[in-house]
Short mmCIF file of C-alpha atoms in Angstrom, two decimals:
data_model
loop_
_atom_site.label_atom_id
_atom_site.label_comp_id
_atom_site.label_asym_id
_atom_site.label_seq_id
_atom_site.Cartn_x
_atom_site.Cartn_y
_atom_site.Cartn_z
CA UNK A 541 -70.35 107.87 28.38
CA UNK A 542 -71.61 109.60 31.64
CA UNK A 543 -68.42 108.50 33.67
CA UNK A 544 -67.50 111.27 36.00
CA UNK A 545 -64.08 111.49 39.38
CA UNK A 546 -64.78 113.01 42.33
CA UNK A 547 -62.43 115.33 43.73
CA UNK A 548 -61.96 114.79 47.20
CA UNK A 549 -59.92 116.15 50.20
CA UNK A 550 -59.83 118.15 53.59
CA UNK A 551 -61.11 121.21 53.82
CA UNK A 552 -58.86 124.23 51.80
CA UNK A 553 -56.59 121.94 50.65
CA UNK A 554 -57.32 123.52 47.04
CA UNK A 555 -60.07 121.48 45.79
CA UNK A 556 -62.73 124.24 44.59
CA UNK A 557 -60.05 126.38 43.02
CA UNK A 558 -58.87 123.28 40.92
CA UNK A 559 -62.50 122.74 39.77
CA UNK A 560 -62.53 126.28 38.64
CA UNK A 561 -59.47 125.29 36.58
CA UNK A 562 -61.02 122.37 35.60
CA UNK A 563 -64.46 123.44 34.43
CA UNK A 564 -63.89 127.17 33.92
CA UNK A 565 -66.53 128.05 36.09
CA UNK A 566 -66.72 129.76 39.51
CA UNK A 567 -68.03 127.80 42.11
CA UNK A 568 -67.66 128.55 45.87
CA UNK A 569 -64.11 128.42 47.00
CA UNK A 570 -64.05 130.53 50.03
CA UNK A 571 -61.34 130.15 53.09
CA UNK A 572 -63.47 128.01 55.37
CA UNK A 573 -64.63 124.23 55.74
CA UNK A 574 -67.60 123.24 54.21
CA UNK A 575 -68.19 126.10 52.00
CA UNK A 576 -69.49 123.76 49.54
CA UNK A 577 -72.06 122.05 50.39
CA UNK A 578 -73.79 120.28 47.42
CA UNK A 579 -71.65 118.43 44.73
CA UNK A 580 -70.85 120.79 41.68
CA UNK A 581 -70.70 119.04 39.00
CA UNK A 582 -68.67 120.10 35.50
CA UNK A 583 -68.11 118.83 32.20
CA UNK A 584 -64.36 119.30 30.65
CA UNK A 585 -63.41 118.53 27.02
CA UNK A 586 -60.49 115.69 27.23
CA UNK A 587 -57.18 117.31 25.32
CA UNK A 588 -55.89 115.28 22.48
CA UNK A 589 -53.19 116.83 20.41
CA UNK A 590 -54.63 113.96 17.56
CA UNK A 591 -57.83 116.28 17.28
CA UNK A 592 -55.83 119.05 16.23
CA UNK A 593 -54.47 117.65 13.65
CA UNK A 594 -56.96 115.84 12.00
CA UNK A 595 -59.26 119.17 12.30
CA UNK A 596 -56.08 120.47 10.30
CA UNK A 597 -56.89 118.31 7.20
CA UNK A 598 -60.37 118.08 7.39
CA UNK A 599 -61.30 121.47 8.62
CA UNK A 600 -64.63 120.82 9.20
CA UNK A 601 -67.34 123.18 10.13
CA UNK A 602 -67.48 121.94 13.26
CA UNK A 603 -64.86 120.06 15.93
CA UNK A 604 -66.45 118.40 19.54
CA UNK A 605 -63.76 116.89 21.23
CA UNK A 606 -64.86 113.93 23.44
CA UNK A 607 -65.76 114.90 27.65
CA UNK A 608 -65.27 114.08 30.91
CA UNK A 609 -67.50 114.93 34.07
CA UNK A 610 -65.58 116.21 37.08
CA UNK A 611 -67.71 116.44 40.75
CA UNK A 612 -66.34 118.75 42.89
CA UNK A 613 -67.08 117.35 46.65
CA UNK A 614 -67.23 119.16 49.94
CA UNK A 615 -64.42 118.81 52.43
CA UNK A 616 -64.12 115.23 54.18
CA UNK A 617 -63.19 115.88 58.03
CA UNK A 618 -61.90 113.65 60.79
CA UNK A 619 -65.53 111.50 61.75
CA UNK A 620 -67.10 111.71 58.16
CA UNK A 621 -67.77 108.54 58.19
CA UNK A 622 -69.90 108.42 61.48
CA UNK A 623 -71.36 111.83 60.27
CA UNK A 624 -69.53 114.39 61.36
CA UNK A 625 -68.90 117.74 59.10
CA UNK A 626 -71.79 116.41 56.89
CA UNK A 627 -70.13 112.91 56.38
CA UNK A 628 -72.57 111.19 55.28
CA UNK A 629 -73.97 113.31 52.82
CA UNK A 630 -70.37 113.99 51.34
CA UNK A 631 -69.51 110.29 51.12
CA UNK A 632 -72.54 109.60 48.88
CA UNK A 633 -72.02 111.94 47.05
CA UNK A 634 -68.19 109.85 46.30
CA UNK A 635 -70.25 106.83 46.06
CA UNK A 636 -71.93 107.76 42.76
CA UNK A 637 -68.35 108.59 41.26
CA UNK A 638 -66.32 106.36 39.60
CA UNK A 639 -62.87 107.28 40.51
CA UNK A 640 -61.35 109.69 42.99
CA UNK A 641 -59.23 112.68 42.59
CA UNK A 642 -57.56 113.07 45.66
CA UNK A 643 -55.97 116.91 46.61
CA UNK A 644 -53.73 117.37 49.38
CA UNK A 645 -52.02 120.44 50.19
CA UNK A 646 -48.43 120.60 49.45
CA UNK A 647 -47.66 123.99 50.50
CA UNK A 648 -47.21 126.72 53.41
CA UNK A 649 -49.18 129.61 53.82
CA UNK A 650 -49.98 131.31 56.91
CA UNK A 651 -52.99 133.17 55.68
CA UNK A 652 -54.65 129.85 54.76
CA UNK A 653 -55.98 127.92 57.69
CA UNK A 654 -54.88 124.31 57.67
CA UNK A 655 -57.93 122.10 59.21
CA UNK A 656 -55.55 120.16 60.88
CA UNK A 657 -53.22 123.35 61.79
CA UNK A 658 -50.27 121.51 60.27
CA UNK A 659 -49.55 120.83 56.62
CA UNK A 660 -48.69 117.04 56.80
CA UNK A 661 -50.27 115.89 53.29
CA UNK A 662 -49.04 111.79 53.73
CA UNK A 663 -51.81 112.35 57.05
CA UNK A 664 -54.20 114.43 55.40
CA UNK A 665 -54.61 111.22 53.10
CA UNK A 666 -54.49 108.28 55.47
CA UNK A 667 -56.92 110.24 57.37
CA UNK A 668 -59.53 110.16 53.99
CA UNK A 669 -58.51 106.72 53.33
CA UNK A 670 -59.28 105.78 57.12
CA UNK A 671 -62.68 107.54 56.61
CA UNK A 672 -63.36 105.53 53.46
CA UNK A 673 -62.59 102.60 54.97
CA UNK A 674 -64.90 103.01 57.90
CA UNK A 675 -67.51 103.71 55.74
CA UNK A 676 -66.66 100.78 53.28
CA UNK A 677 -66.35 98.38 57.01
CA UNK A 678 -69.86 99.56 57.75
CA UNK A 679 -71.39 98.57 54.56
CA UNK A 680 -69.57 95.23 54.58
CA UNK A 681 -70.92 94.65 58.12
CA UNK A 682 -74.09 95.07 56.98
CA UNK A 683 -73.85 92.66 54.24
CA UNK A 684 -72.79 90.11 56.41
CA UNK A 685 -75.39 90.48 58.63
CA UNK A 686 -77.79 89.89 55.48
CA UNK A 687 -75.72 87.42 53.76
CA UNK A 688 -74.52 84.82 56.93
CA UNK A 689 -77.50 82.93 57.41
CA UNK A 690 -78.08 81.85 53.98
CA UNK A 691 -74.47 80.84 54.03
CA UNK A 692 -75.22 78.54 56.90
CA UNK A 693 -77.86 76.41 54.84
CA UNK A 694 -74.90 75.92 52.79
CA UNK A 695 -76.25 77.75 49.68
CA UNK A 696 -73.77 78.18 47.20
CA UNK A 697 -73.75 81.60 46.33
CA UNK A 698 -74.15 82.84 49.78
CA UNK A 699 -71.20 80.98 51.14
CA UNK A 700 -69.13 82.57 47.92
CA UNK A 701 -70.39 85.86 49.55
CA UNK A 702 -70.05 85.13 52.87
CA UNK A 703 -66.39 83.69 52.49
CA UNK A 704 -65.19 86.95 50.78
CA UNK A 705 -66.74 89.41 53.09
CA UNK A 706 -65.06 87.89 55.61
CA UNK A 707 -61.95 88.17 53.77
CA UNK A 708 -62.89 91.97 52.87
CA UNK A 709 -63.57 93.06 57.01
CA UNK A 710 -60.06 92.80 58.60
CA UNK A 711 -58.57 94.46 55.80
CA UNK A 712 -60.82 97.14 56.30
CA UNK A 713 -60.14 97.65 59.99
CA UNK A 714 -56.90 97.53 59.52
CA UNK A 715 -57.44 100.58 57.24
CA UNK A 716 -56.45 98.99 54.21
CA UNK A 717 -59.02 100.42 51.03
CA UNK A 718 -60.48 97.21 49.21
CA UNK A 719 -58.41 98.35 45.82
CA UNK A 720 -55.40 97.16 47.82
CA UNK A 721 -56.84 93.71 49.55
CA UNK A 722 -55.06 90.49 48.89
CA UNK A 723 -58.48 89.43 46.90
CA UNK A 724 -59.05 87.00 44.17
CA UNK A 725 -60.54 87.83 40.47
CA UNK A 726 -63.76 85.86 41.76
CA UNK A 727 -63.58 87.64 45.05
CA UNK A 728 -63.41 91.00 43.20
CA UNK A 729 -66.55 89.77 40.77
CA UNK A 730 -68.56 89.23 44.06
CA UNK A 731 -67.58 93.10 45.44
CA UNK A 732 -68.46 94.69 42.01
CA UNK A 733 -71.38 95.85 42.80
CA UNK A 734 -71.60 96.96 46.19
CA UNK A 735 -69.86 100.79 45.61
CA UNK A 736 -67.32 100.46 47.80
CA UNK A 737 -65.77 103.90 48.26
CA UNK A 738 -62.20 102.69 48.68
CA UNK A 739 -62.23 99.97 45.45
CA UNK A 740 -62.26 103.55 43.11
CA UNK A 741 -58.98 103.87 41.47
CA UNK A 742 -57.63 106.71 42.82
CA UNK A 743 -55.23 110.21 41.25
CA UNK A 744 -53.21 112.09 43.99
CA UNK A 745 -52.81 115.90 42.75
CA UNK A 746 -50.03 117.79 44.78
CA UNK A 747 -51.37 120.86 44.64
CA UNK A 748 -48.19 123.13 45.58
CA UNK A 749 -47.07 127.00 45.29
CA UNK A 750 -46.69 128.97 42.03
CA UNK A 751 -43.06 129.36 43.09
CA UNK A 752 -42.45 125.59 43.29
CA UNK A 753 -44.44 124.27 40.84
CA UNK A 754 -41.46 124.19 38.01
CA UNK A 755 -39.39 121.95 40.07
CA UNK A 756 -42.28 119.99 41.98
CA UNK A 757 -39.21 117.06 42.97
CA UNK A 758 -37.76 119.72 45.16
CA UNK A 759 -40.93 120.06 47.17
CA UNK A 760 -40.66 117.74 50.55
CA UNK A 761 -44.28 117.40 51.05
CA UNK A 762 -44.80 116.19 46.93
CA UNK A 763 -41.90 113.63 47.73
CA UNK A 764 -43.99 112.26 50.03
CA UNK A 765 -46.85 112.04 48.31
CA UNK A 766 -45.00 110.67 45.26
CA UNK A 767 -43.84 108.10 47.17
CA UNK A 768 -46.85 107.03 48.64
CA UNK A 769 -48.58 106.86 45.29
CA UNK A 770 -45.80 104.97 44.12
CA UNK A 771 -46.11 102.52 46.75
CA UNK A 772 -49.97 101.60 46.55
CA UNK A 773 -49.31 101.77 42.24
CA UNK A 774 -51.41 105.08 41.93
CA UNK A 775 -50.70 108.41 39.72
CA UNK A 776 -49.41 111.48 41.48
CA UNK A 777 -49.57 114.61 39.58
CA UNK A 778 -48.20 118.57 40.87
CA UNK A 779 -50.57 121.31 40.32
CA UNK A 780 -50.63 124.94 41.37
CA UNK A 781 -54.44 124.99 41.27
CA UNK A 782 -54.05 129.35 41.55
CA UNK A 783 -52.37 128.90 38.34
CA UNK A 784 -54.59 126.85 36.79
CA UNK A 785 -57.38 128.63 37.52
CA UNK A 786 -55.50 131.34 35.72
CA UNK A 787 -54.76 129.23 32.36
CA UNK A 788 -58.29 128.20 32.14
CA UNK A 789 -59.33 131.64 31.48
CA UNK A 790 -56.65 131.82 28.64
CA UNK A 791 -56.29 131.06 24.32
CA UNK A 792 -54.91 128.70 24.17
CA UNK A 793 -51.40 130.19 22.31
CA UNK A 794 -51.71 132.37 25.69
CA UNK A 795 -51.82 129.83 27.83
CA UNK A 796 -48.63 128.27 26.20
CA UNK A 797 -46.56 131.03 26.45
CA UNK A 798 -47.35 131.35 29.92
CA UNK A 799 -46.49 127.98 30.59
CA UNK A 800 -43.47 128.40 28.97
CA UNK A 801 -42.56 131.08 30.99
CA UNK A 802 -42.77 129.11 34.22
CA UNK A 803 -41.20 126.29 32.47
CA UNK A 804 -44.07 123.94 32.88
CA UNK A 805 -44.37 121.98 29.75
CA UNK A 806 -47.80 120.30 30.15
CA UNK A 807 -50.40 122.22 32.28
CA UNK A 808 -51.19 119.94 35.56
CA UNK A 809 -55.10 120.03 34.57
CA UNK A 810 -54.40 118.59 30.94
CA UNK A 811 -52.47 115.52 33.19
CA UNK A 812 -55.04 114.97 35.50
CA UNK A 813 -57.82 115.11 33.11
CA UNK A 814 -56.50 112.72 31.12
CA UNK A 815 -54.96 110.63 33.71
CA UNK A 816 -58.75 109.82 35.32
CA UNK A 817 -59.42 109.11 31.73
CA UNK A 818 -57.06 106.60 30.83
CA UNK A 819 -57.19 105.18 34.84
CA UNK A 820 -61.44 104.48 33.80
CA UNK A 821 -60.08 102.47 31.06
CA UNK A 822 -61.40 104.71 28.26
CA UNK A 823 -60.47 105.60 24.41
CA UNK A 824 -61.29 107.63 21.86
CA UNK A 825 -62.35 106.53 18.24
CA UNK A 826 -63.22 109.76 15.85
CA UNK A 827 -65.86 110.29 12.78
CA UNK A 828 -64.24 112.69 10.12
CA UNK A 829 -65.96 114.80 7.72
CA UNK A 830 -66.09 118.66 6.15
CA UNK A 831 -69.38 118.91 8.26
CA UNK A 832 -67.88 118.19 11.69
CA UNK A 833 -64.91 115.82 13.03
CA UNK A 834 -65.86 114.49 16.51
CA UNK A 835 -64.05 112.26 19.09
CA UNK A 836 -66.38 109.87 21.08
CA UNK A 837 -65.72 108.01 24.42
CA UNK A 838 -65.43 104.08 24.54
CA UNK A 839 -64.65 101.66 27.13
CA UNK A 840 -61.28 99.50 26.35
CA UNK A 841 -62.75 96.17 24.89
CA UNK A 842 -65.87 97.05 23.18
CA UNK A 843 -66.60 96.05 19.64
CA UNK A 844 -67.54 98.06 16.93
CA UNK A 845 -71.71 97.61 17.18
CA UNK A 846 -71.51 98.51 20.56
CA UNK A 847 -69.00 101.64 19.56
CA UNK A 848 -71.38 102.48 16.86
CA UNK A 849 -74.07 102.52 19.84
CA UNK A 850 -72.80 105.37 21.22
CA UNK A 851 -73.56 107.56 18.49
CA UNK A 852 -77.10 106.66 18.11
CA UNK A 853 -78.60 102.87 19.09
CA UNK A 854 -79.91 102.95 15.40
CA UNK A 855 -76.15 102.54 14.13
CA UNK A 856 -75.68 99.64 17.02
CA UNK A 857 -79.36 97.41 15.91
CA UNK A 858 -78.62 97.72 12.07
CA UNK A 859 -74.67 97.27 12.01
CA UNK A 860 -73.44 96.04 8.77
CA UNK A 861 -70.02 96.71 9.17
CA UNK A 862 -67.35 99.66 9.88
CA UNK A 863 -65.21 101.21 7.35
CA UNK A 864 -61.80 101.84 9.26
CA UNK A 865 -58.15 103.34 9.63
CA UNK A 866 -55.42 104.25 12.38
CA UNK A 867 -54.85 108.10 12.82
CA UNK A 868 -51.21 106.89 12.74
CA UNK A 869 -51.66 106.01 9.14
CA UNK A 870 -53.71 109.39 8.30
CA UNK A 871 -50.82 111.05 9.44
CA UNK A 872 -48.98 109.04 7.26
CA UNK A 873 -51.05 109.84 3.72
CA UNK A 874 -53.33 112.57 4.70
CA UNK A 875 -55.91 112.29 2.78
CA UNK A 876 -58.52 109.53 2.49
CA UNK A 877 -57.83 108.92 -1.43
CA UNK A 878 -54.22 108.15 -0.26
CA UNK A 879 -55.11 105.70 2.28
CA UNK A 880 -57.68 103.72 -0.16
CA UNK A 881 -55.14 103.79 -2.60
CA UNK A 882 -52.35 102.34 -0.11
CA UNK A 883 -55.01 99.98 0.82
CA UNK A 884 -55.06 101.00 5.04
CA UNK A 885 -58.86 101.90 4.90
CA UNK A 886 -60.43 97.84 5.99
CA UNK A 887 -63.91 96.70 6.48
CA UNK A 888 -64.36 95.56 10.19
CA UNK A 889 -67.64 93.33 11.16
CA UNK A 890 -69.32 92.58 14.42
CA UNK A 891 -66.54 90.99 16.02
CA UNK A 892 -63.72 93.63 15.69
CA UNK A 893 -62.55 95.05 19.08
CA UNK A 894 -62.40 99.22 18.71
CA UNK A 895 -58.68 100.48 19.54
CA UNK A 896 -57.99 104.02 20.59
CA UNK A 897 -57.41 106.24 17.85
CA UNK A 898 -59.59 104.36 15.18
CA UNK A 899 -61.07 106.55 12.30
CA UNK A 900 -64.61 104.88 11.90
CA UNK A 901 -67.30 105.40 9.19
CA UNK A 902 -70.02 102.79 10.21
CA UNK A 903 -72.49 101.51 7.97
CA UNK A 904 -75.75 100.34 8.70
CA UNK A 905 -79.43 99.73 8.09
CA UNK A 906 -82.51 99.78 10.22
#
């Protein structure tokens, strides 16, 4: 499922180096604003510790572990949103993500230039979020200007429209993103569709110093993004993007012991890839075999035809049924004779809602 975050923030605040990390390439990452220009786009394999295992007791020629598309985007500046620094160019570019991976710097370095000249990361994101918003209050504006005359013949929809774009505007102005508005379910239906920058469900990553990054709680300027995350309900995860960069380029056994060195006991990338994961509302289900085990991407709700779509529309058009178990319970008896035998492998039809960590063989015919 092409689902993909953006990651956003001001100018050298970290962002390129942390999709370096994040994709193991090397994209432009140089000390100055706007040294990337176009969107880089990277694909990065989602860690799941229940793929190891299962590739343990299978060990199948081949393993794909499921994917997740990160877009790097260019630094947002004071005036993006009327065009300034490339604005508008840079906010489409967030448009045609689906969440937002927000970097702020959390950390003091003289040799770094600070767009702002002051590190002061709780400003550094209201003045994104302010951006957003403008940008969001523009395209409401112009929606209303579209939408207000059919709502004065009284047609229905329109006047459903009208009423919650009204709603939607002073929140905006008063710089509040739309995730945040007092809005109703029906209110929200009505929004869906219009790509409103600041409705994205956003990640704030702290990215700090590799000499603070073991005790992130003792950093002032992560306090205070933790506790503005906390406030709105969103994630806030410390990175030391340097370091990451360095771990991506590591075996994994390497990359452990380094870890374990600086007493970090989950690398910040592995948290923040699988935080924008879980925040899009996606699972895994896996397909087992000697010839390959493989972990696919689902949405949270879909049924089984649909999940069976994924791997090929053929399995989704002639579903008969899905042969299932829990990874919990192939933990449990290890082998597939074990769980027939114990009676945990089921037959699932067209109605059966896909949880995370199903072991699927689907049947079908076409």
């Amino acid at each position: 499922m092409a689902l993909t975050a953006g990651i956003v923030g001001l100018p050298n605040v970290g962002k390129s180096t942390l999709f370096n990390a994040i994709t193991n390439s090397q994209v432009l990452a140089e000390n100055y604003p706007f040294a990337t220009i176009s969107p880089n786009v990277g694909v990065v394999e989602v860690p799941d510790e229940r793929m190891d295992e299962i590739v343990k007791l299978f060990d199948p020629k081949k393993t794909i572990y499921t994917t997740f598309e990160f877009t790097d985007i260019a630094g947002l500046v004071k005036g993006a949103s009327k065009g300034e620094g490339l604005g508008n160019q840079f906010l489409a570019n967030i448009r045609q993500t689906d969440a937002i991976v927000h970097v702020v710097r959390c950390f003091d370095d003289a040799n770094i230039e600070h767009v702002e000249g002051t590190v002061d990361p709780v400003r550094d994101i209201e003045e994104i979020n302010l951006e957003l918003c403008l940008a969001d209050l523009d395209t409401v504006e112009n929606r209303i200007a579209k939408v207000a005359r059919k709502a004065q013949t009284k047609e229905k929809d329109a006047v459903a429209e009208y009423d919650t774009l009204m709603k939607l505007k002073p929140a905006l102005e008063a710089g509040t993103p739309v995730r945040l508005a007092e809005l109703g379910d029906k209110d929200r239906e009505i929004i869906r569709n219009y790509s409103l920058l600041t409705n994205k469900p956003v990640i704030y990553v702290a990215n700090m110093s590799d000499e603070e990054i073991s005790a992130p709680e003792e950093n002032a300027y992560y306090r205070a993004v933790k506790a503005f995350a906390d406030e709105e309900g969103s994630e806030c995860i410390a990175v030391c993007a340097k370091i990451e960069e360095e771990l991506s380029g590591m075996e994994k056994e390497e990359k452990q012991m380094f870890l374990d060195d600086l007493g970090i006991r989950t690398a910040g990338l592995d948290q923040i890839i699988q935080a924008a994961y879980h925040l899009l509302g996606l699972r895994t289900f896996f397909t087992v075999g000697k010839p390959e085990c493989r972990a696919w991407t689902f949405k949270e709700g879909m049924l089984a035809p649909q999940c069976a779509g994924i791997i090929h529309t053929d399995f989704e058009r002639g579903f008969i049924r899905a042969e299932i178990y829990s990874y919990d319970d192939l933990m449990e008896y290890k082998t597939e004779a074990s769980l027939r035998e114990h009676g945990k492998i089921r037959l699932e039809g067209k109605e059966y809602a896909m949880k995370d960590g199903d072991i699927v063989f689907f049947r079908f015919n076409v």
